[in-house]
Amino acid sequence: MALDTRTDRRPSLAATLWGSSVGKKTVMAVSGLIMLLYLVVHMIGNLKIFFGAAEFNHYAHWLRTVGEPFMHYGWTLWLVRVVLIAAVVAHAVSAYQLSRRDIRARPGKYVHRKPRASYATRTMRWGGIILGLFVVWHLLDLTTGTVHPGGFQEGHPYQNVADTFSTWYGNVVYIVAMVALGLHVRHGFWSAAQSLGVGSRSRDRLLKTTANALALVLTVGFVSVPVAVMTGVVS
């Protein structure tokens, strides 16, 4: 007689958390905050373009030498990229799965019309898609130079940025994406606070004010670069 050697295996804690809506929302919140931190640092770095080509190009070179001699040339930058890619993938997958779960839970239309949500809330999904497509274009433009106008110059980011924003379509794509980013941050920051249990009635006003301020600062900070090129402040 054959013995049944099968044993009931309980799912791991990580699998249990990931399988729950709370776990997915937590992953979205943490990964979103990682990306938000990157955006703040990236925006500050972008603003160095107002100090001239030498300053901006030196900053771009410095990014590749951070940690030397302990870290090899470019390793720290690649480490940041790997963490950022992991955060983007985790954020996108959890958002997609939560969206599908929400649709399955509500297959029919509401009998009573729900109150209209804010514009940022209603466009979170489309905003995420717009930002995803923008990141691909942005990398092909200013990292690989594949779609860059005017001849990509390796090691000369100042000139590459000026070239991109000397075209009407470069400005349109970038500004539309940054507006979508601002709306995404505005709603996402507040949602992340709720998912992580930080939100409360006493803190909601502060959290919403912080979300609005972050969204405004990031949008204005990023958009100021193409506007500066268009107006001749940066050339």
PDB file of C-alpha atoms in Angstrom:
ATOM      1  CA  MET A   1       0.000   0.000   0.000  1.00  0.00           C
ATOM      2  CA  ALA A   2       1.418   3.330  -1.046  1.00  0.00           C
ATOM      3  CA  LEU A   3       1.730   5.894   1.678  1.00  0.00           C
ATOM      4  CA  ASP A   4       0.450   9.409   1.113  1.00  0.00           C
ATOM      5  CA  THR A   5       3.513  11.563   1.769  1.00  0.00           C
ATOM      6  CA  ARG A   6       1.808  14.806   0.901  1.00  0.00           C
ATOM      7  CA  THR A   7       1.776  17.444   3.590  1.00  0.00           C
ATOM      8  CA  ASP A   8      -0.319  20.553   3.814  1.00  0.00           C
ATOM      9  CA  ARG A   9       1.997  23.461   3.322  1.00  0.00           C
ATOM     10  CA  ARG A  10       0.931  26.787   4.619  1.00  0.00           C
ATOM     11  CA  PRO A  11       1.727  29.772   2.404  1.00  0.00           C
ATOM     12  CA  SER A  12       4.579  31.949   3.566  1.00  0.00           C
ATOM     13  CA  LEU A  13       3.926  35.245   5.299  1.00  0.00           C
ATOM     14  CA  ALA A  14       5.154  37.123   2.223  1.00  0.00           C
ATOM     15  CA  ALA A  15       2.779  35.166  -0.051  1.00  0.00           C
ATOM     16  CA  THR A  16      -0.110  35.746   2.329  1.00  0.00           C
ATOM     17  CA  LEU A  17       0.552  39.476   2.454  1.00  0.00           C
ATOM     18  CA  TRP A  18       0.938  39.731  -1.314  1.00  0.00           C
ATOM     19  CA  GLY A  19      -2.287  37.822  -1.838  1.00  0.00           C
ATOM     20  CA  SER A  20      -4.279  40.272   0.243  1.00  0.00           C
ATOM     21  CA  SER A  21      -5.534  43.668  -0.888  1.00  0.00           C
ATOM     22  CA  VAL A  22      -3.937  45.259   2.175  1.00  0.00           C
ATOM     23  CA  GLY A  23      -0.580  43.751   1.238  1.00  0.00           C
ATOM     24  CA  LYS A  24      -0.799  44.969  -2.346  1.00  0.00           C
ATOM     25  CA  LYS A  25      -1.761  48.462  -1.187  1.00  0.00           C
ATOM     26  CA  THR A  26       1.215  48.444   1.170  1.00  0.00           C
ATOM     27  CA  VAL A  27       3.529  47.434  -1.695  1.00  0.00           C
ATOM     28  CA  MET A  28       2.053  50.240  -3.794  1.00  0.00           C
ATOM     29  CA  ALA A  29       2.574  52.735  -0.987  1.00  0.00           C
ATOM     30  CA  VAL A  30       6.182  51.795  -0.217  1.00  0.00           C
ATOM     31  CA  SER A  31       7.221  51.557  -3.876  1.00  0.00           C
ATOM     32  CA  GLY A  32       5.464  54.853  -4.563  1.00  0.00           C
ATOM     33  CA  LEU A  33       7.364  56.596  -1.772  1.00  0.00           C
ATOM     34  CA  ILE A  34      10.661  55.223  -3.131  1.00  0.00           C
ATOM     35  CA  MET A  35       9.827  56.691  -6.538  1.00  0.00           C
ATOM     36  CA  LEU A  36       8.735  59.961  -4.940  1.00  0.00           C
ATOM     37  CA  LEU A  37      12.094  60.280  -3.173  1.00  0.00           C
ATOM     38  CA  TYR A  38      13.839  59.661  -6.483  1.00  0.00           C
ATOM     39  CA  LEU A  39      11.697  62.308  -8.201  1.00  0.00           C
ATOM     40  CA  VAL A  40      12.566  64.945  -5.607  1.00  0.00           C
ATOM     41  CA  VAL A  41      16.303  64.231  -5.992  1.00  0.00           C
ATOM     42  CA  HIS A  42      15.995  64.074  -9.784  1.00  0.00           C
ATOM     43  CA  MET A  43      14.185  67.413  -9.925  1.00  0.00           C
ATOM     44  CA  ILE A  44      16.860  69.096  -7.782  1.00  0.00           C
ATOM     45  CA  GLY A  45      19.520  67.695 -10.102  1.00  0.00           C
ATOM     46  CA  ASN A  46      17.642  68.936 -13.161  1.00  0.00           C
ATOM     47  CA  LEU A  47      17.570  72.470 -11.777  1.00  0.00           C
ATOM     48  CA  LYS A  48      21.371  72.567 -11.949  1.00  0.00           C
ATOM     49  CA  ILE A  49      20.911  73.258 -15.640  1.00  0.00           C
ATOM     50  CA  PHE A  50      20.237  76.899 -14.691  1.00  0.00           C
ATOM     51  CA  PHE A  51      23.854  77.190 -13.502  1.00  0.00           C
ATOM     52  CA  GLY A  52      25.273  76.502 -16.949  1.00  0.00           C
ATOM     53  CA  ALA A  53      26.633  73.685 -19.065  1.00  0.00           C
ATOM     54  CA  ALA A  54      29.791  73.086 -17.007  1.00  0.00           C
ATOM     55  CA  GLU A  55      27.845  72.715 -13.750  1.00  0.00           C
ATOM     56  CA  PHE A  56      25.177  70.461 -15.261  1.00  0.00           C
ATOM     57  CA  ASN A  57      27.630  68.223 -17.116  1.00  0.00           C
ATOM     58  CA  HIS A  58      29.813  67.931 -14.011  1.00  0.00           C
ATOM     59  CA  TYR A  59      26.792  66.848 -11.988  1.00  0.00           C
ATOM     60  CA  ALA A  60      25.953  64.163 -14.570  1.00  0.00           C
ATOM     61  CA  HIS A  61      29.548  62.898 -14.405  1.00  0.00           C
ATOM     62  CA  TRP A  62      29.487  62.936 -10.592  1.00  0.00           C
ATOM     63  CA  LEU A  63      26.458  60.625 -10.590  1.00  0.00           C
ATOM     64  CA  ARG A  64      28.656  57.962 -12.182  1.00  0.00           C
ATOM     65  CA  THR A  65      31.532  58.375  -9.727  1.00  0.00           C
ATOM     66  CA  VAL A  66      29.544  58.325  -6.458  1.00  0.00           C
ATOM     67  CA  GLY A  67      31.104  55.863  -4.025  1.00  0.00           C
ATOM     68  CA  GLU A  68      34.519  55.659  -5.687  1.00  0.00           C
ATOM     69  CA  PRO A  69      36.947  54.102  -5.085  1.00  0.00           C
ATOM     70  CA  PHE A  70      34.912  51.573  -3.058  1.00  0.00           C
ATOM     71  CA  MET A  71      32.315  51.402  -5.841  1.00  0.00           C
ATOM     72  CA  HIS A  72      33.440  51.016  -9.423  1.00  0.00           C
ATOM     73  CA  TYR A  73      32.602  53.718 -11.973  1.00  0.00           C
ATOM     74  CA  GLY A  74      28.846  53.722 -12.571  1.00  0.00           C
ATOM     75  CA  TRP A  75      28.011  51.003 -10.034  1.00  0.00           C
ATOM     76  CA  THR A  76      26.182  53.269  -7.589  1.00  0.00           C
ATOM     77  CA  LEU A  77      24.096  54.718 -10.412  1.00  0.00           C
ATOM     78  CA  TRP A  78      23.186  51.225 -11.592  1.00  0.00           C
ATOM     79  CA  LEU A  79      22.304  50.205  -8.044  1.00  0.00           C
ATOM     80  CA  VAL A  80      19.892  53.139  -7.866  1.00  0.00           C
ATOM     81  CA  ARG A  81      18.460  52.139 -11.247  1.00  0.00           C
ATOM     82  CA  VAL A  82      17.889  48.534 -10.129  1.00  0.00           C
ATOM     83  CA  VAL A  83      16.074  49.663  -6.971  1.00  0.00           C
ATOM     84  CA  LEU A  84      14.011  52.123  -9.006  1.00  0.00           C
ATOM     85  CA  ILE A  85      13.096  49.498 -11.628  1.00  0.00           C
ATOM     86  CA  ALA A  86      12.043  47.092  -8.870  1.00  0.00           C
ATOM     87  CA  ALA A  87       9.877  49.826  -7.331  1.00  0.00           C
ATOM     88  CA  VAL A  88       8.264  50.650 -10.692  1.00  0.00           C
ATOM     89  CA  VAL A  89       7.499  46.981 -11.433  1.00  0.00           C
ATOM     90  CA  ALA A  90       6.109  46.360  -7.933  1.00  0.00           C
ATOM     91  CA  HIS A  91       3.996  49.510  -8.147  1.00  0.00           C
ATOM     92  CA  ALA A  92       2.624  48.706 -11.601  1.00  0.00           C
ATOM     93  CA  VAL A  93       1.881  45.032 -10.881  1.00  0.00           C
ATOM     94  CA  SER A  94       0.147  45.721  -7.574  1.00  0.00           C
ATOM     95  CA  ALA A  95      -1.861  48.559  -9.143  1.00  0.00           C
ATOM     96  CA  TYR A  96      -2.954  46.325 -12.032  1.00  0.00           C
ATOM     97  CA  GLN A  97      -3.914  43.429  -9.785  1.00  0.00           C
ATOM     98  CA  LEU A  98      -5.842  45.670  -7.408  1.00  0.00           C
ATOM     99  CA  SER A  99      -7.653  47.176 -10.379  1.00  0.00           C
ATOM    100  CA  ARG A 100      -8.609  43.736 -11.713  1.00  0.00           C
ATOM    101  CA  ARG A 101      -9.707  42.625  -8.258  1.00  0.00           C
ATOM    102  CA  ASP A 102     -11.865  45.733  -7.929  1.00  0.00           C
ATOM    103  CA  ILE A 103     -13.497  45.090 -11.313  1.00  0.00           C
ATOM    104  CA  ARG A 104     -14.250  41.451 -10.432  1.00  0.00           C
ATOM    105  CA  ALA A 105     -15.773  42.526  -7.127  1.00  0.00           C
ATOM    106  CA  ARG A 106     -18.116  44.970  -8.900  1.00  0.00           C
ATOM    107  CA  PRO A 107     -19.176  43.316 -12.189  1.00  0.00           C
ATOM    108  CA  GLY A 108     -22.367  45.348 -12.489  1.00  0.00           C
ATOM    109  CA  LYS A 109     -22.967  49.054 -12.626  1.00  0.00           C
ATOM    110  CA  TYR A 110     -23.999  50.860  -9.506  1.00  0.00           C
ATOM    111  CA  VAL A 111     -27.737  51.369  -9.131  1.00  0.00           C
ATOM    112  CA  HIS A 112     -27.111  54.703  -7.468  1.00  0.00           C
ATOM    113  CA  ARG A 113     -24.519  56.991  -8.971  1.00  0.00           C
ATOM    114  CA  LYS A 114     -21.539  57.448  -6.674  1.00  0.00           C
ATOM    115  CA  PRO A 115     -20.303  60.950  -5.873  1.00  0.00           C
ATOM    116  CA  ARG A 116     -17.759  62.121  -8.406  1.00  0.00           C
ATOM    117  CA  ALA A 117     -14.189  61.668  -7.298  1.00  0.00           C
ATOM    118  CA  SER A 118     -11.498  64.276  -7.832  1.00  0.00           C
ATOM    119  CA  TYR A 119      -9.947  64.654 -11.262  1.00  0.00           C
ATOM    120  CA  ALA A 120      -6.670  63.166  -9.977  1.00  0.00           C
ATOM    121  CA  THR A 121      -8.478  60.124  -8.577  1.00  0.00           C
ATOM    122  CA  ARG A 122     -10.374  59.472 -11.802  1.00  0.00           C
ATOM    123  CA  THR A 123      -7.225  59.724 -13.910  1.00  0.00           C
ATOM    124  CA  MET A 124      -4.814  57.724 -11.730  1.00  0.00           C
ATOM    125  CA  ARG A 125      -4.809  54.719 -14.055  1.00  0.00           C
ATOM    126  CA  TRP A 126      -4.485  56.751 -17.239  1.00  0.00           C
ATOM    127  CA  GLY A 127      -1.859  58.881 -15.537  1.00  0.00           C
ATOM    128  CA  GLY A 128       0.148  55.761 -14.721  1.00  0.00           C
ATOM    129  CA  ILE A 129      -0.004  54.616 -18.349  1.00  0.00           C
ATOM    130  CA  ILE A 130       1.032  58.066 -19.598  1.00  0.00           C
ATOM    131  CA  LEU A 131       3.967  58.130 -17.185  1.00  0.00           C
ATOM    132  CA  GLY A 132       5.028  54.610 -18.170  1.00  0.00           C
ATOM    133  CA  LEU A 133       5.092  55.538 -21.867  1.00  0.00           C
ATOM    134  CA  PHE A 134       6.893  58.778 -21.031  1.00  0.00           C
ATOM    135  CA  VAL A 135       9.651  56.964 -19.130  1.00  0.00           C
ATOM    136  CA  VAL A 136      10.313  54.780 -22.199  1.00  0.00           C
ATOM    137  CA  TRP A 137      10.488  57.845 -24.463  1.00  0.00           C
ATOM    138  CA  HIS A 138      12.616  59.755 -21.946  1.00  0.00           C
ATOM    139  CA  LEU A 139      15.185  56.944 -21.735  1.00  0.00           C
ATOM    140  CA  LEU A 140      15.310  56.536 -25.516  1.00  0.00           C
ATOM    141  CA  ASP A 141      15.766  60.281 -25.853  1.00  0.00           C
ATOM    142  CA  LEU A 142      18.284  61.309 -23.185  1.00  0.00           C
ATOM    143  CA  THR A 143      19.893  58.021 -22.085  1.00  0.00           C
ATOM    144  CA  THR A 144      20.388  55.947 -25.224  1.00  0.00           C
ATOM    145  CA  GLY A 145      19.870  58.762 -27.758  1.00  0.00           C
ATOM    146  CA  THR A 146      17.769  56.470 -29.970  1.00  0.00           C
ATOM    147  CA  VAL A 147      15.028  59.023 -30.640  1.00  0.00           C
ATOM    148  CA  HIS A 148      17.023  62.112 -29.744  1.00  0.00           C
ATOM    149  CA  PRO A 149      16.719  65.069 -32.154  1.00  0.00           C
ATOM    150  CA  GLY A 150      19.737  66.962 -33.451  1.00  0.00           C
ATOM    151  CA  GLY A 151      22.404  64.327 -32.824  1.00  0.00           C
ATOM    152  CA  PHE A 152      22.927  62.768 -29.387  1.00  0.00           C
ATOM    153  CA  GLN A 153      26.205  63.728 -27.667  1.00  0.00           C
ATOM    154  CA  GLU A 154      27.465  61.216 -25.124  1.00  0.00           C
ATOM    155  CA  GLY A 155      28.722  62.968 -21.993  1.00  0.00           C
ATOM    156  CA  HIS A 156      27.059  66.299 -22.867  1.00  0.00           C
ATOM    157  CA  PRO A 157      23.649  66.173 -21.137  1.00  0.00           C
ATOM    158  CA  TYR A 158      23.256  69.956 -21.138  1.00  0.00           C
ATOM    159  CA  GLN A 159      23.296  70.122 -24.917  1.00  0.00           C
ATOM    160  CA  ASN A 160      21.119  67.023 -25.211  1.00  0.00           C
ATOM    161  CA  VAL A 161      18.468  68.571 -22.968  1.00  0.00           C
ATOM    162  CA  ALA A 162      18.605  71.822 -24.933  1.00  0.00           C
ATOM    163  CA  ASP A 163      18.193  69.875 -28.189  1.00  0.00           C
ATOM    164  CA  THR A 164      15.149  67.979 -26.911  1.00  0.00           C
ATOM    165  CA  PHE A 165      13.330  71.064 -25.693  1.00  0.00           C
ATOM    166  CA  SER A 166      14.136  72.975 -28.853  1.00  0.00           C
ATOM    167  CA  THR A 167      11.460  70.856 -30.564  1.00  0.00           C
ATOM    168  CA  TRP A 168       7.728  71.453 -30.115  1.00  0.00           C
ATOM    169  CA  TYR A 169       6.940  67.771 -29.644  1.00  0.00           C
ATOM    170  CA  GLY A 170       9.658  67.347 -27.021  1.00  0.00           C
ATOM    171  CA  ASN A 171       8.060  70.121 -24.982  1.00  0.00           C
ATOM    172  CA  VAL A 172       4.519  68.808 -25.442  1.00  0.00           C
ATOM    173  CA  VAL A 173       5.405  65.249 -24.418  1.00  0.00           C
ATOM    174  CA  TYR A 174       7.391  66.389 -21.395  1.00  0.00           C
ATOM    175  CA  ILE A 175       4.907  68.967 -20.098  1.00  0.00           C
ATOM    176  CA  VAL A 176       1.896  66.671 -20.510  1.00  0.00           C
ATOM    177  CA  ALA A 177       3.781  63.931 -18.652  1.00  0.00           C
ATOM    178  CA  MET A 178       4.743  66.297 -15.828  1.00  0.00           C
ATOM    179  CA  VAL A 179       1.154  67.452 -15.395  1.00  0.00           C
ATOM    180  CA  ALA A 180       0.128  63.777 -15.194  1.00  0.00           C
ATOM    181  CA  LEU A 181       2.932  63.252 -12.678  1.00  0.00           C
ATOM    182  CA  GLY A 182       1.678  66.088 -10.497  1.00  0.00           C
ATOM    183  CA  LEU A 183      -1.848  64.664 -10.431  1.00  0.00           C
ATOM    184  CA  HIS A 184      -0.483  61.196  -9.716  1.00  0.00           C
ATOM    185  CA  VAL A 185       1.656  62.425  -6.819  1.00  0.00           C
ATOM    186  CA  ARG A 186      -1.178  64.542  -5.415  1.00  0.00           C
ATOM    187  CA  HIS A 187      -3.505  61.577  -5.045  1.00  0.00           C
ATOM    188  CA  GLY A 188      -0.839  58.895  -4.568  1.00  0.00           C
ATOM    189  CA  PHE A 189       0.890  60.518  -1.593  1.00  0.00           C
ATOM    190  CA  TRP A 190      -2.359  60.811   0.350  1.00  0.00           C
ATOM    191  CA  SER A 191      -3.382  57.251  -0.592  1.00  0.00           C
ATOM    192  CA  ALA A 192       0.011  55.917   0.505  1.00  0.00           C
ATOM    193  CA  ALA A 193      -0.413  57.570   3.896  1.00  0.00           C
ATOM    194  CA  GLN A 194      -3.781  55.864   4.322  1.00  0.00           C
ATOM    195  CA  SER A 195      -2.397  52.466   3.261  1.00  0.00           C
ATOM    196  CA  LEU A 196       0.476  52.726   5.742  1.00  0.00           C
ATOM    197  CA  GLY A 197      -1.846  53.730   8.568  1.00  0.00           C
ATOM    198  CA  VAL A 198      -0.478  57.253   8.897  1.00  0.00           C
ATOM    199  CA  GLY A 199      -3.699  58.987   8.012  1.00  0.00           C
ATOM    200  CA  SER A 200      -6.254  60.078  10.570  1.00  0.00           C
ATOM    201  CA  ARG A 201      -8.879  62.788  10.917  1.00  0.00           C
ATOM    202  CA  SER A 202      -6.434  65.032  12.715  1.00  0.00           C
ATOM    203  CA  ARG A 203      -3.716  64.530  10.098  1.00  0.00           C
ATOM    204  CA  ASP A 204      -5.761  64.451   6.886  1.00  0.00           C
ATOM    205  CA  ARG A 205      -5.586  68.205   6.306  1.00  0.00           C
ATOM    206  CA  LEU A 206      -1.807  68.217   6.767  1.00  0.00           C
ATOM    207  CA  LEU A 207      -1.381  65.187   4.523  1.00  0.00           C
ATOM    208  CA  LYS A 208      -3.515  66.696   1.765  1.00  0.00           C
ATOM    209  CA  THR A 209      -1.658  70.001   2.036  1.00  0.00           C
ATOM    210  CA  THR A 210       1.666  68.159   1.823  1.00  0.00           C
ATOM    211  CA  ALA A 211       0.444  66.158  -1.178  1.00  0.00           C
ATOM    212  CA  ASN A 212      -0.675  69.324  -2.968  1.00  0.00           C
ATOM    213  CA  ALA A 213       2.617  71.079  -2.184  1.00  0.00           C
ATOM    214  CA  LEU A 214       4.721  68.136  -3.390  1.00  0.00           C
ATOM    215  CA  ALA A 215       2.701  67.849  -6.594  1.00  0.00           C
ATOM    216  CA  LEU A 216       2.998  71.581  -7.274  1.00  0.00           C
ATOM    217  CA  VAL A 217       6.736  71.786  -6.526  1.00  0.00           C
ATOM    218  CA  LEU A 218       7.556  68.742  -8.648  1.00  0.00           C
ATOM    219  CA  THR A 219       5.408  69.882 -11.574  1.00  0.00           C
ATOM    220  CA  VAL A 220       6.779  73.441 -11.567  1.00  0.00           C
ATOM    221  CA  GLY A 221      10.342  72.251 -10.984  1.00  0.00           C
ATOM    222  CA  PHE A 222      10.345  69.794 -13.870  1.00  0.00           C
ATOM    223  CA  VAL A 223       8.371  72.014 -16.268  1.00  0.00           C
ATOM    224  CA  SER A 224      10.690  74.964 -15.596  1.00  0.00           C
ATOM    225  CA  VAL A 225      13.436  73.278 -17.631  1.00  0.00           C
ATOM    226  CA  PRO A 226      11.614  73.061 -20.998  1.00  0.00           C
ATOM    227  CA  VAL A 227      10.122  76.518 -20.387  1.00  0.00           C
ATOM    228  CA  ALA A 228      13.630  77.884 -19.806  1.00  0.00           C
ATOM    229  CA  VAL A 229      14.823  76.368 -23.092  1.00  0.00           C
ATOM    230  CA  MET A 230      11.781  77.672 -24.980  1.00  0.00           C
ATOM    231  CA  THR A 231      12.289  81.198 -23.645  1.00  0.00           C
ATOM    232  CA  GLY A 232      16.048  81.223 -24.234  1.00  0.00           C
ATOM    233  CA  VAL A 233      17.051  81.267 -20.558  1.00  0.00           C
ATOM    234  CA  VAL A 234      18.819  77.958 -21.240  1.00  0.00           C
ATOM    235  CA  SER A 235      20.354  77.548 -24.659  1.00  0.00           C
TER     236      SER A 235
END
